[in-house]
Amino acid sequence: GNREDLSAPFEHLLQLAMRAYADVQPPAAEILWWRLIQRREWTEIAGELGTTSAAAKRRFQRAQATLRHRLQQ
């Protein structure tokens, strides 16, 4: 459906998530986007960042924690 079909609580949650995501710094936001939205593999994300898969995972975890913190404020 379209946005008009969304319930008020879902719309509120969506607005909160969009504000929290906007507060995340660009490198972290890219990692979140690549993994959560584009479902990229760790090796592909690591290649984009010029690092290892393990380091990419740690950066994702930090970005995820930052986003979670922003949502809880």
XYZ file of C-alpha atoms in Angstrom:
73
model
C 0.000 0.000 0.000
C 0.935 3.618 0.086
C 1.860 5.843 3.008
C -1.784 6.842 3.520
C -2.495 3.232 4.526
C 0.036 3.265 7.384
C -1.182 3.244 10.936
C -0.319 6.220 13.160
C 2.067 4.207 15.402
C 3.968 2.868 12.399
C 4.166 6.353 10.887
C 5.583 7.673 14.182
C 8.152 4.869 14.303
C 9.145 5.561 10.713
C 9.667 9.255 11.488
C 11.807 8.398 14.540
C 13.921 5.985 12.513
C 14.433 8.520 9.716
C 15.553 11.199 12.208
C 17.906 8.786 13.972
C 19.386 7.608 10.670
C 19.906 11.238 9.589
C 22.007 11.788 12.745
C 24.387 8.926 11.923
C 27.632 10.067 10.287
C 27.976 9.244 6.553
C 30.527 6.388 6.797
C 28.385 4.598 9.387
C 25.185 5.349 7.491
C 26.658 3.790 4.347
C 27.580 0.607 6.204
C 24.069 0.362 7.663
C 22.534 0.956 4.227
C 24.756 -1.590 2.490
C 24.100 -4.325 5.036
C 20.467 -3.748 6.059
C 18.904 -2.420 2.878
C 21.093 -3.735 0.073
C 21.938 -6.963 1.960
C 25.541 -6.877 0.793
C 27.970 -9.545 1.961
C 30.703 -8.660 4.447
C 33.406 -9.222 1.838
C 31.754 -6.702 -0.484
C 31.374 -4.132 2.307
C 34.982 -4.717 3.342
C 36.076 -4.110 -0.246
C 34.185 -0.800 -0.334
C 35.882 0.231 2.911
C 39.320 -1.100 2.036
C 39.428 -3.298 5.116
C 38.817 -6.865 6.270
C 35.429 -8.522 6.716
C 36.001 -8.684 10.480
C 36.728 -4.957 10.636
C 33.660 -4.216 8.498
C 31.504 -6.249 10.906
C 32.890 -4.300 13.891
C 32.186 -0.996 12.151
C 28.650 -2.168 11.380
C 28.136 -3.159 15.020
C 29.285 0.285 16.183
C 27.024 1.995 13.634
C 24.123 -0.192 14.712
C 24.749 0.676 18.377
C 24.823 4.388 17.508
C 21.538 4.106 15.634
C 19.966 2.155 18.498
C 21.148 4.791 20.979
C 19.638 7.586 18.851
C 16.321 5.741 18.676
C 16.233 5.403 22.473
C 16.749 9.116 23.116
